[in-house]
PDB file of C-alpha atoms in Angstrom:
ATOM      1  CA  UNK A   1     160.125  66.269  71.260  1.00 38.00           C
ATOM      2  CA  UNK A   2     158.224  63.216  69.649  1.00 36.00           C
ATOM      3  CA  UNK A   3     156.307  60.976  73.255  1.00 35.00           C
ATOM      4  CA  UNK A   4     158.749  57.894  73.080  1.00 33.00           C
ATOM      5  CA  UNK A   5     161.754  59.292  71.095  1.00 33.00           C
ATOM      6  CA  UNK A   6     164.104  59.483  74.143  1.00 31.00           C
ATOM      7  CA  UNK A   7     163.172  56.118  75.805  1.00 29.00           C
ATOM      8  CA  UNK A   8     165.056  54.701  72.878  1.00 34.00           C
ATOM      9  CA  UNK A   9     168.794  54.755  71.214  1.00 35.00           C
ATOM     10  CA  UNK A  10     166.783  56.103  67.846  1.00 41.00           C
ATOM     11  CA  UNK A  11     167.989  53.804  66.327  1.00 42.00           C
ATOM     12  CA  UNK A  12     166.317  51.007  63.640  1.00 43.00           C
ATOM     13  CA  UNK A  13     168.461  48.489  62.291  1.00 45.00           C
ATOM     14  CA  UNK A  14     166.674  47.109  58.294  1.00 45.00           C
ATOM     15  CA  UNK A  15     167.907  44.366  56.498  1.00 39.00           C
ATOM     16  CA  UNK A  16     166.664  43.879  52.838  1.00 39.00           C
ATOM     17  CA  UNK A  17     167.474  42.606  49.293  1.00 37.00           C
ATOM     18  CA  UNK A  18     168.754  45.423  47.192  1.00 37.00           C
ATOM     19  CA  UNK A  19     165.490  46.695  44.903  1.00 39.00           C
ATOM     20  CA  UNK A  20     162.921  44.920  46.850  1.00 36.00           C
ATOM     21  CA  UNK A  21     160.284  46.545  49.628  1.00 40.00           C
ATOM     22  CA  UNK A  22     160.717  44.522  52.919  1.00 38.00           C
ATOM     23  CA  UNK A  23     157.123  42.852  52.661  1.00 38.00           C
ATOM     24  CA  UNK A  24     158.913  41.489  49.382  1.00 37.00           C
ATOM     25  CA  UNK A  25     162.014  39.812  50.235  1.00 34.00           C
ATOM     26  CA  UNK A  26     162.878  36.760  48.526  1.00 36.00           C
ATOM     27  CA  UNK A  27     165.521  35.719  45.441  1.00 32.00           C
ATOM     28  CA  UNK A  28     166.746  38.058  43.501  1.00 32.00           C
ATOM     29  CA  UNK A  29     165.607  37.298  39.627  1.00 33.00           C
ATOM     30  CA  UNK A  30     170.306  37.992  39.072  1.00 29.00           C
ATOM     31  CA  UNK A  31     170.771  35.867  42.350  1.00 30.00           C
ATOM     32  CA  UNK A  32     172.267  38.743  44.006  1.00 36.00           C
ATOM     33  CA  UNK A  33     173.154  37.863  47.613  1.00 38.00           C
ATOM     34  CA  UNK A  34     174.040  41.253  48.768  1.00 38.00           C
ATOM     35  CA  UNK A  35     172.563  42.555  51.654  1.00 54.00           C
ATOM     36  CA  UNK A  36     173.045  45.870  52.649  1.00 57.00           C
ATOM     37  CA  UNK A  37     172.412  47.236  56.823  1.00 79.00           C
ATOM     38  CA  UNK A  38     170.627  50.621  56.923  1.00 79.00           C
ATOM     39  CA  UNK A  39     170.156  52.282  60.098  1.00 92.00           C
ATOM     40  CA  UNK A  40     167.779  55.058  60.623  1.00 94.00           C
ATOM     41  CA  UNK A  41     168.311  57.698  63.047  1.00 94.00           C
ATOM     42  CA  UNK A  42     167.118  60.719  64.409  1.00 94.00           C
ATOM     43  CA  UNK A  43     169.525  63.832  63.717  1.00 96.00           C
ATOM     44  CA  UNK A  44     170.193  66.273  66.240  1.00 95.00           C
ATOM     45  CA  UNK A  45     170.718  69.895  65.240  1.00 95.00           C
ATOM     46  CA  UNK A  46     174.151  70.458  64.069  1.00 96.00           C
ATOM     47  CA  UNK A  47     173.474  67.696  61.269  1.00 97.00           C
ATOM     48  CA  UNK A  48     170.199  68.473  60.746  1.00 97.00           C
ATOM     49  CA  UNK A  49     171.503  71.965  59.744  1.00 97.00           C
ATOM     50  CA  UNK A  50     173.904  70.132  57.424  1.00 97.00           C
ATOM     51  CA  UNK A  51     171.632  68.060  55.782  1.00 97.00           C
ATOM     52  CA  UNK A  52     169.235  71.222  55.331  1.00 97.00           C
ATOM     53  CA  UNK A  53     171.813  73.054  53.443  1.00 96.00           C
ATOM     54  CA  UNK A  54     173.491  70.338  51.855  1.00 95.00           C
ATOM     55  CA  UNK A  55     170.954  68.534  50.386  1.00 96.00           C
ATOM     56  CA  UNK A  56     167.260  70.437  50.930  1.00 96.00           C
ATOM     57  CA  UNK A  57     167.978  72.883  48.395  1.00 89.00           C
ATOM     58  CA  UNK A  58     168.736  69.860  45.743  1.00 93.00           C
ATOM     59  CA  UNK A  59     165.915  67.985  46.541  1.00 95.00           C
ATOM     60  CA  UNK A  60     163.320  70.497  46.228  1.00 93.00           C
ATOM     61  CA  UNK A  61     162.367  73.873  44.558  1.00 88.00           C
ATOM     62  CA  UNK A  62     162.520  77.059  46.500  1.00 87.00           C
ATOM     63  CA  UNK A  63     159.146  77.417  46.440  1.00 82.00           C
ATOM     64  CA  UNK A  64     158.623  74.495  48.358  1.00 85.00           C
ATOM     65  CA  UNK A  65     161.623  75.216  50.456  1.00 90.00           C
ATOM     66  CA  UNK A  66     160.906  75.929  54.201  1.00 90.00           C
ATOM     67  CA  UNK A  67     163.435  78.401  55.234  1.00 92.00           C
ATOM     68  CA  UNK A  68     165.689  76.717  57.828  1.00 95.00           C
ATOM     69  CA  UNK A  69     164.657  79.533  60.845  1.00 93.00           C
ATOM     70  CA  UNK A  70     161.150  77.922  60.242  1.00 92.00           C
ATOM     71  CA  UNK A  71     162.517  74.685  60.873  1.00 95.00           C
ATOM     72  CA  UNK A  72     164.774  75.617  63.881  1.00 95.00           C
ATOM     73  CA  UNK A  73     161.473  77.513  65.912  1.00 93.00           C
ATOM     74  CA  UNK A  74     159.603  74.269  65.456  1.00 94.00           C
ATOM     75  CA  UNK A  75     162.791  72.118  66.443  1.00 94.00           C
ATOM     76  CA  UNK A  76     163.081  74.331  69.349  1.00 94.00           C
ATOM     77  CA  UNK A  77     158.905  74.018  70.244  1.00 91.00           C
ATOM     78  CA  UNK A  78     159.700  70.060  70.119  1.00 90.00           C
ATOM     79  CA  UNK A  79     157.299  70.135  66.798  1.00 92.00           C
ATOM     80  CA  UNK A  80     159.450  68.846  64.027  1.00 95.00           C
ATOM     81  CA  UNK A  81     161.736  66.048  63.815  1.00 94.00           C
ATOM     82  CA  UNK A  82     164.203  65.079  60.935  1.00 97.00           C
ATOM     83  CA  UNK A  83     164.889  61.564  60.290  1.00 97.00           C
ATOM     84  CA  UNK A  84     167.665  59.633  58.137  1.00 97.00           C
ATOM     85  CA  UNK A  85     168.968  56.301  56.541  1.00 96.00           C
ATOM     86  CA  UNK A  86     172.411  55.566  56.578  1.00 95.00           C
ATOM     87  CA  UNK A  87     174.589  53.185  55.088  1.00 93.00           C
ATOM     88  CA  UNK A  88     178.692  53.431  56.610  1.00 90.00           C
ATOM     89  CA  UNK A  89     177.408  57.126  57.880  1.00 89.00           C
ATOM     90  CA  UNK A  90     176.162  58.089  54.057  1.00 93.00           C
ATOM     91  CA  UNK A  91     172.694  59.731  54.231  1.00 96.00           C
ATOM     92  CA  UNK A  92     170.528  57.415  51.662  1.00 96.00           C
ATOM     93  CA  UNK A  93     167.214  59.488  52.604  1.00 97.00           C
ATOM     94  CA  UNK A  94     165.736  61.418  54.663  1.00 98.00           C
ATOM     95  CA  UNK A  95     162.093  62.703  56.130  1.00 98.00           C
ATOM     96  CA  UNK A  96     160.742  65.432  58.089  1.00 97.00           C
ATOM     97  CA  UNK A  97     157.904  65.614  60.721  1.00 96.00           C
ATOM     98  CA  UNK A  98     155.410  68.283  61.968  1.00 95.00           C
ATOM     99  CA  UNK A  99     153.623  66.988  65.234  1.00 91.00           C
ATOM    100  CA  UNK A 100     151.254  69.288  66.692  1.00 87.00           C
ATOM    101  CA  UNK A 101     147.473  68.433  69.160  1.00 79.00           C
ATOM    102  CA  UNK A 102     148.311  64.762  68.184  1.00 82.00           C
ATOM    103  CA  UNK A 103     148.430  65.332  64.572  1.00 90.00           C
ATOM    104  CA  UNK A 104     151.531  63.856  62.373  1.00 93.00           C
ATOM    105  CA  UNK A 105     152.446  65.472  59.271  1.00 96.00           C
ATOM    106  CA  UNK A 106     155.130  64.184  56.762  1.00 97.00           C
ATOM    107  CA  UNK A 107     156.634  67.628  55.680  1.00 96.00           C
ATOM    108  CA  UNK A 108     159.837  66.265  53.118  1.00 96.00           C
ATOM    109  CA  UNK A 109     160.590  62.911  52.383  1.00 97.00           C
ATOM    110  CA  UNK A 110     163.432  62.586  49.583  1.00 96.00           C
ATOM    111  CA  UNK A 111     165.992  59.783  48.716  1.00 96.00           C
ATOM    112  CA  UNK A 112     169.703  60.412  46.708  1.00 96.00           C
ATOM    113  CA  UNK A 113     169.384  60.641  43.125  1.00 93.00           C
ATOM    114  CA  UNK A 114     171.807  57.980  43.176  1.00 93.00           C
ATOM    115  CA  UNK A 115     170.238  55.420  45.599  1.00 93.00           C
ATOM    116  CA  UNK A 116     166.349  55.531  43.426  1.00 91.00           C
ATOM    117  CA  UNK A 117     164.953  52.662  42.216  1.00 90.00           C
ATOM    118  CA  UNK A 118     166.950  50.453  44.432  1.00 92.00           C
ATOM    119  CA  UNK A 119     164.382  49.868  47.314  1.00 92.00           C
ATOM    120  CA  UNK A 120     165.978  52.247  49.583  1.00 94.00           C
ATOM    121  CA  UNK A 121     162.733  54.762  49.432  1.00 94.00           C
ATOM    122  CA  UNK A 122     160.511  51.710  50.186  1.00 94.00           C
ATOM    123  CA  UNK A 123     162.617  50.480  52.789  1.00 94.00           C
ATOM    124  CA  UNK A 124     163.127  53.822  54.518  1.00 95.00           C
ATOM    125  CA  UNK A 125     159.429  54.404  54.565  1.00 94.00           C
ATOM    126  CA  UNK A 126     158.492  51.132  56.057  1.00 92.00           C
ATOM    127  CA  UNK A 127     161.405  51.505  58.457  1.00 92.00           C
ATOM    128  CA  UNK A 128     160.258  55.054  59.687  1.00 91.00           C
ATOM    129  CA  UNK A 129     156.449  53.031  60.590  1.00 87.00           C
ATOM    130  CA  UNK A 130     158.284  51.043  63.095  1.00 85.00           C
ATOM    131  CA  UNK A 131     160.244  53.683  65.319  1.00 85.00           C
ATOM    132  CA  UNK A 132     157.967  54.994  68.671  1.00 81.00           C
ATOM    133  CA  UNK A 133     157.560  58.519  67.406  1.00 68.00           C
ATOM    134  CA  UNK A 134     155.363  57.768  64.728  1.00 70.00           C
ATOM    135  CA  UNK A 135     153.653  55.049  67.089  1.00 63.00           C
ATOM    136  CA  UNK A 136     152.254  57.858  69.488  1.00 76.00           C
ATOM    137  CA  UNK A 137     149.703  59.021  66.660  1.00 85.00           C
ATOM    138  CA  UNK A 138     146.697  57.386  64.882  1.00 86.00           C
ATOM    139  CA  UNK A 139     148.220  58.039  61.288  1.00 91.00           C
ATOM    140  CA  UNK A 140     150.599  60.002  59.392  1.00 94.00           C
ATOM    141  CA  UNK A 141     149.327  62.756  57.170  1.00 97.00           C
ATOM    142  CA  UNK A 142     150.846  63.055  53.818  1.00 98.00           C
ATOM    143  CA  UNK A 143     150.590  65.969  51.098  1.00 97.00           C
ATOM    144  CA  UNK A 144     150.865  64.993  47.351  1.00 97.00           C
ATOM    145  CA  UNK A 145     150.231  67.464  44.600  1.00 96.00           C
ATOM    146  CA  UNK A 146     147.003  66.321  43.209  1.00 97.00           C
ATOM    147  CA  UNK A 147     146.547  64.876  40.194  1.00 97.00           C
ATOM    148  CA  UNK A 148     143.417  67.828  39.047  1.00 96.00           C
ATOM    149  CA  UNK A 149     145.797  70.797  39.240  1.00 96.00           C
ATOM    150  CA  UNK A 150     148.754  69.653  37.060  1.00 97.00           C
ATOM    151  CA  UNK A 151     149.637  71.817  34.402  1.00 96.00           C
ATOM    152  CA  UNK A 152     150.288  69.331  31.913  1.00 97.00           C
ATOM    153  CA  UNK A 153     149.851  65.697  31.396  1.00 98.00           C
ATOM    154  CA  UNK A 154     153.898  65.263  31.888  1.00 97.00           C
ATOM    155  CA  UNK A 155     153.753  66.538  35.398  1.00 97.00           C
ATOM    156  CA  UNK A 156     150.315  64.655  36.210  1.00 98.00           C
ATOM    157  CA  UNK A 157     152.458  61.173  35.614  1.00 98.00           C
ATOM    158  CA  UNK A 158     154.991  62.425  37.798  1.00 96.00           C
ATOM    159  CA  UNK A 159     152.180  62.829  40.595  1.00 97.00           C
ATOM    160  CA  UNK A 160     150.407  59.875  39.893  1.00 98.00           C
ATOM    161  CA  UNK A 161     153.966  57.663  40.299  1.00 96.00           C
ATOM    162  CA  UNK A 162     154.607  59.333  43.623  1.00 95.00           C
ATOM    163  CA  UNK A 163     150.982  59.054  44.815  1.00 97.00           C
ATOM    164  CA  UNK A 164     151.596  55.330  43.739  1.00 96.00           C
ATOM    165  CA  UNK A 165     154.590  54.966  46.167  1.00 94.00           C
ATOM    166  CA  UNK A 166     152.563  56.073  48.738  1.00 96.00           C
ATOM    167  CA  UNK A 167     149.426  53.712  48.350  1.00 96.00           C
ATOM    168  CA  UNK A 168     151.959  50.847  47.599  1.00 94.00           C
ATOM    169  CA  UNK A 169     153.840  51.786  51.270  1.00 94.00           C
ATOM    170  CA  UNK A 170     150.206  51.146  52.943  1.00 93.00           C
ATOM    171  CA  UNK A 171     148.777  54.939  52.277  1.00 95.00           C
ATOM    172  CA  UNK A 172     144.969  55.385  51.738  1.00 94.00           C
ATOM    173  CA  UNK A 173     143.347  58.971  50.036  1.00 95.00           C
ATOM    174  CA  UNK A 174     141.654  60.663  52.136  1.00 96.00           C
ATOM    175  CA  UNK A 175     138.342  63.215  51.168  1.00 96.00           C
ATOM    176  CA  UNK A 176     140.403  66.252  51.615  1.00 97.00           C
ATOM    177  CA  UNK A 177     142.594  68.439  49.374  1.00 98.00           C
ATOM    178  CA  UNK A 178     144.616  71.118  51.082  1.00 97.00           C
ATOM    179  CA  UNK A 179     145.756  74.674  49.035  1.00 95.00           C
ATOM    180  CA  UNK A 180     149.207  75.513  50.266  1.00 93.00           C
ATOM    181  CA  UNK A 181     150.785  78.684  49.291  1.00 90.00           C
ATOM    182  CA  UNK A 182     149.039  78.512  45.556  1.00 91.00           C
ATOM    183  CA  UNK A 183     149.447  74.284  45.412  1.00 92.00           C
ATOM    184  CA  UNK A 184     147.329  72.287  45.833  1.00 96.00           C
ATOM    185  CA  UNK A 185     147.630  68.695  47.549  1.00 97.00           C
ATOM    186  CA  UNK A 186     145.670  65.499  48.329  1.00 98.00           C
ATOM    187  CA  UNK A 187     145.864  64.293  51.513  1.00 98.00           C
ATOM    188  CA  UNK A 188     147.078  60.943  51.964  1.00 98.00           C
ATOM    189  CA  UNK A 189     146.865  59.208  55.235  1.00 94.00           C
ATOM    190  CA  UNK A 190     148.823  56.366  56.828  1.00 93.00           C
ATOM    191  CA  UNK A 191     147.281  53.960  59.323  1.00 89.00           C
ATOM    192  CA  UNK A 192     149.631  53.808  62.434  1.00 87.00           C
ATOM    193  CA  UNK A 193     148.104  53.215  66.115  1.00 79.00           C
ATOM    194  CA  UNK A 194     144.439  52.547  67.227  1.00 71.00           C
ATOM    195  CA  UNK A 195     141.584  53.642  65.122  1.00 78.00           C
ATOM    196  CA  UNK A 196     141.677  56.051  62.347  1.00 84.00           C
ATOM    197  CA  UNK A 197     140.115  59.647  63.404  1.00 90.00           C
ATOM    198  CA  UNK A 198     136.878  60.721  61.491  1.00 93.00           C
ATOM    199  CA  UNK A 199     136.384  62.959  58.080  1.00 94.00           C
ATOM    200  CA  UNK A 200     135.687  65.956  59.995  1.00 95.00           C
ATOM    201  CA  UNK A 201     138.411  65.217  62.805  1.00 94.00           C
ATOM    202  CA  UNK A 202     141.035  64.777  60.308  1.00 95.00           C
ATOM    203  CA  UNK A 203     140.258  68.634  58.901  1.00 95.00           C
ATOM    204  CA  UNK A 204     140.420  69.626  62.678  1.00 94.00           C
ATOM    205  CA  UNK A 205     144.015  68.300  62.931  1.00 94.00           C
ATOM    206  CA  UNK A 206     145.042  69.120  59.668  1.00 95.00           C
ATOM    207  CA  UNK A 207     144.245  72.965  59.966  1.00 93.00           C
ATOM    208  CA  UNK A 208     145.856  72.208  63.676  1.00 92.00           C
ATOM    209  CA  UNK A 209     149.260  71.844  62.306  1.00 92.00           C
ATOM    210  CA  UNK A 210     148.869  73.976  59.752  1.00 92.00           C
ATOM    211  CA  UNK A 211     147.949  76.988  62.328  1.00 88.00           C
ATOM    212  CA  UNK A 212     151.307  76.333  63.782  1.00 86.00           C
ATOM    213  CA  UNK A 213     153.589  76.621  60.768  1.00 85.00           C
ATOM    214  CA  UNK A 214     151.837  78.534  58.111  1.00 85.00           C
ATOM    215  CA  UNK A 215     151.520  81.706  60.080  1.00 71.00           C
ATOM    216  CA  UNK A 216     155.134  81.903  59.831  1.00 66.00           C
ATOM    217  CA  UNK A 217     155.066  82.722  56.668  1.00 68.00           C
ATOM    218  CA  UNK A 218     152.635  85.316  56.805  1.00 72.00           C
ATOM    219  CA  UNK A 219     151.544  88.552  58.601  1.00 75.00           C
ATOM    220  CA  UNK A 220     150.235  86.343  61.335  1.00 71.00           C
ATOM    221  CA  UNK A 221     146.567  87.630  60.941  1.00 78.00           C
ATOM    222  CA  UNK A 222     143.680  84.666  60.109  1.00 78.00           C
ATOM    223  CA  UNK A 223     142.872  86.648  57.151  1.00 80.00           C
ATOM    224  CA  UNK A 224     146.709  86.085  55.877  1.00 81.00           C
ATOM    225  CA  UNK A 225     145.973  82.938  57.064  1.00 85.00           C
ATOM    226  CA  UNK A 226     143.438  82.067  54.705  1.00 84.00           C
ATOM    227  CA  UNK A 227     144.727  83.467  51.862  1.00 86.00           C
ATOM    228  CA  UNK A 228     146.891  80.908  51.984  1.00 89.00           C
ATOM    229  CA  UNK A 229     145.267  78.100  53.593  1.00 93.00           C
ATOM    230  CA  UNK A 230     142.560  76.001  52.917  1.00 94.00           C
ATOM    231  CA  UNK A 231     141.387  72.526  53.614  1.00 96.00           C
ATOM    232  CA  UNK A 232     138.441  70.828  51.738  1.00 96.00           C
ATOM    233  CA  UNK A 233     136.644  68.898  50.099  1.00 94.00           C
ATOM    234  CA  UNK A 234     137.596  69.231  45.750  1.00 87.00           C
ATOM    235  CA  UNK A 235     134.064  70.006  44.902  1.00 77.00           C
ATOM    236  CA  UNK A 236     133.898  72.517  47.614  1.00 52.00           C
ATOM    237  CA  UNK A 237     136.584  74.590  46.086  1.00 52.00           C
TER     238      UNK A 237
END
C-alpha cells in the first residue's frame, strides 16, 4: 500500500468550470454556470476488477493490456494502486500506479470517450497531484510513445497531442527513452515532493520498477529480461 493512503478517507473533492483545467477557472466564453463535483477515490479490489474488465479492454489495445493476474500480484505486494473520478458514482477516468524502491510510475491513465475534451482529463490529473500517495515520491514517471518511432505521420500527431497534455499538466521530458515489449516510450517526469533525483538515478529507479513487473511477462531470466527491456539514452540505441 501507497505511505499515507490509509491515514486518509481517499477521498479528493474538485470543483471546476466544465472544459477548463483548474489553474484556468474563470467565465465561461457561453456563460455557463454549471459546476460539476468530482470526487476521486481509491478503488478497492472488487471494483477495481470491474473497472479492469469493463473498461481496460476499451481503452487500450491488447498489446498494451496488462493481464489482470499481473495486476492482482502487484495489488497484493502493495505495488499498484488504481485510482478514479466520479461524478453521482459514474467513473469519468481513471489511472493506475506502479510504486516500487521509491519510484512512481503512471501505468494507464484513460478518460470516457464521452467525457473528452471537457476538462475532466485535466482536472483528474491535477486532482491525482494533490492526494498523499503521490506526495510520498519525488516525481511521477510517465511513458509516452515517442514521437521517433511512429509509423506514420498520422500516429506521430496523435503522440505529440498526448505528450502535449502531459507538459501542459506540469510534465517535463526527461533524457531517457525506455523499449517496452517492442515500443518504445519517452519518459516524462512530474515534479511532486523535494528535489528531483539525478539523470543516472532516474535510470536506477526506472529499471527498479521495471524489474518488478516485466519479469512477469517473461521466463524470469535477465537475459528475457533484456530482450525486452531497455532504458537509455535515443542516441545510445
Amino acid at each position: 500500500m501507497f505511505p499515507g493512503i490509509s491515514i486518509l478517507a481517499e477521498t479528493l473533492a474538485l470543483c471546476y468550470n466544465e472544459g477548463y483545467p483548474p489553474n484556468q477557472r474563470g467565465a465561461h466564453p457561453f456563460e455557463k454556470e454549471r459546476k460539476e463535483t468530482v470526487t476521486i477515490q481509491r478503488l478497492e479490489r472488487e471494483e477495481a476488477h470491474r473497472l479492469y474488465f469493463a473498461r481496460f479492454r476499451e481503452d487500450f489495445v491488447p498489446s498494451e493490456l496488462r493481464p489482470w493476474g499481473s495486476i492482482l500480484r502487484l495489488m497484493d505486494q502493495g505495488a499498484y494502486s488504481i485510482f478514479a473520478s466520479k461524478e453521482a458514482g459514474e467513473i469519468l477516468a481513471y489511472a493506475t500506479f506502479i510504486q516500487c524502491s521509491g519510484a512512481l510510475l503512471l501505468d494507464y491513465f484513460a478518460v470516457d470517450p464521452a467525457r473528452r475534451g471537457q476538462g475532466v482529463g485535466t482536472a483528474f490529473f491535477h486532482g491525482l497531484q494533490k492526494l498523499p500517495a503521490l506526495g510520498q515520491a519525488p516525481c511521477l514517471y510517465i511513458e509516452a510513445e515517442s514521437l521517433e518511432s511512429a509509423p506514420t505521420p498520422q500516429e506521430r500527431e496523435t503522440r505529440r497531442r498526448r505528450i502535449q497534455f502531459y507538459t501542459r499538466c506540469g510534465c517535463v521530458e526527461s533524457p531517457w527513452y525506455a523499449y517496452l515489449f517492442g515500443v518504445e516510450y519517452r519518459i516524462l517526469l512530474l515534479p511532486l515532493e523535494g528535489s528531483l533525483p539525478g539523470e543516472e538515478q532516474m535510470r536506477e529507479q526506472l529499471l527498479s520498477v521495471y524489474n518488478v513487473t516485466v519479469p512477469m511477462h517473461t521466463d524470469g531470466t535477465q537475459e528475457g529480461f533484456r530482450r525486452v527491456c531497455r532504458v537509455y539514452r535515443r542516441e545510445g540505441i
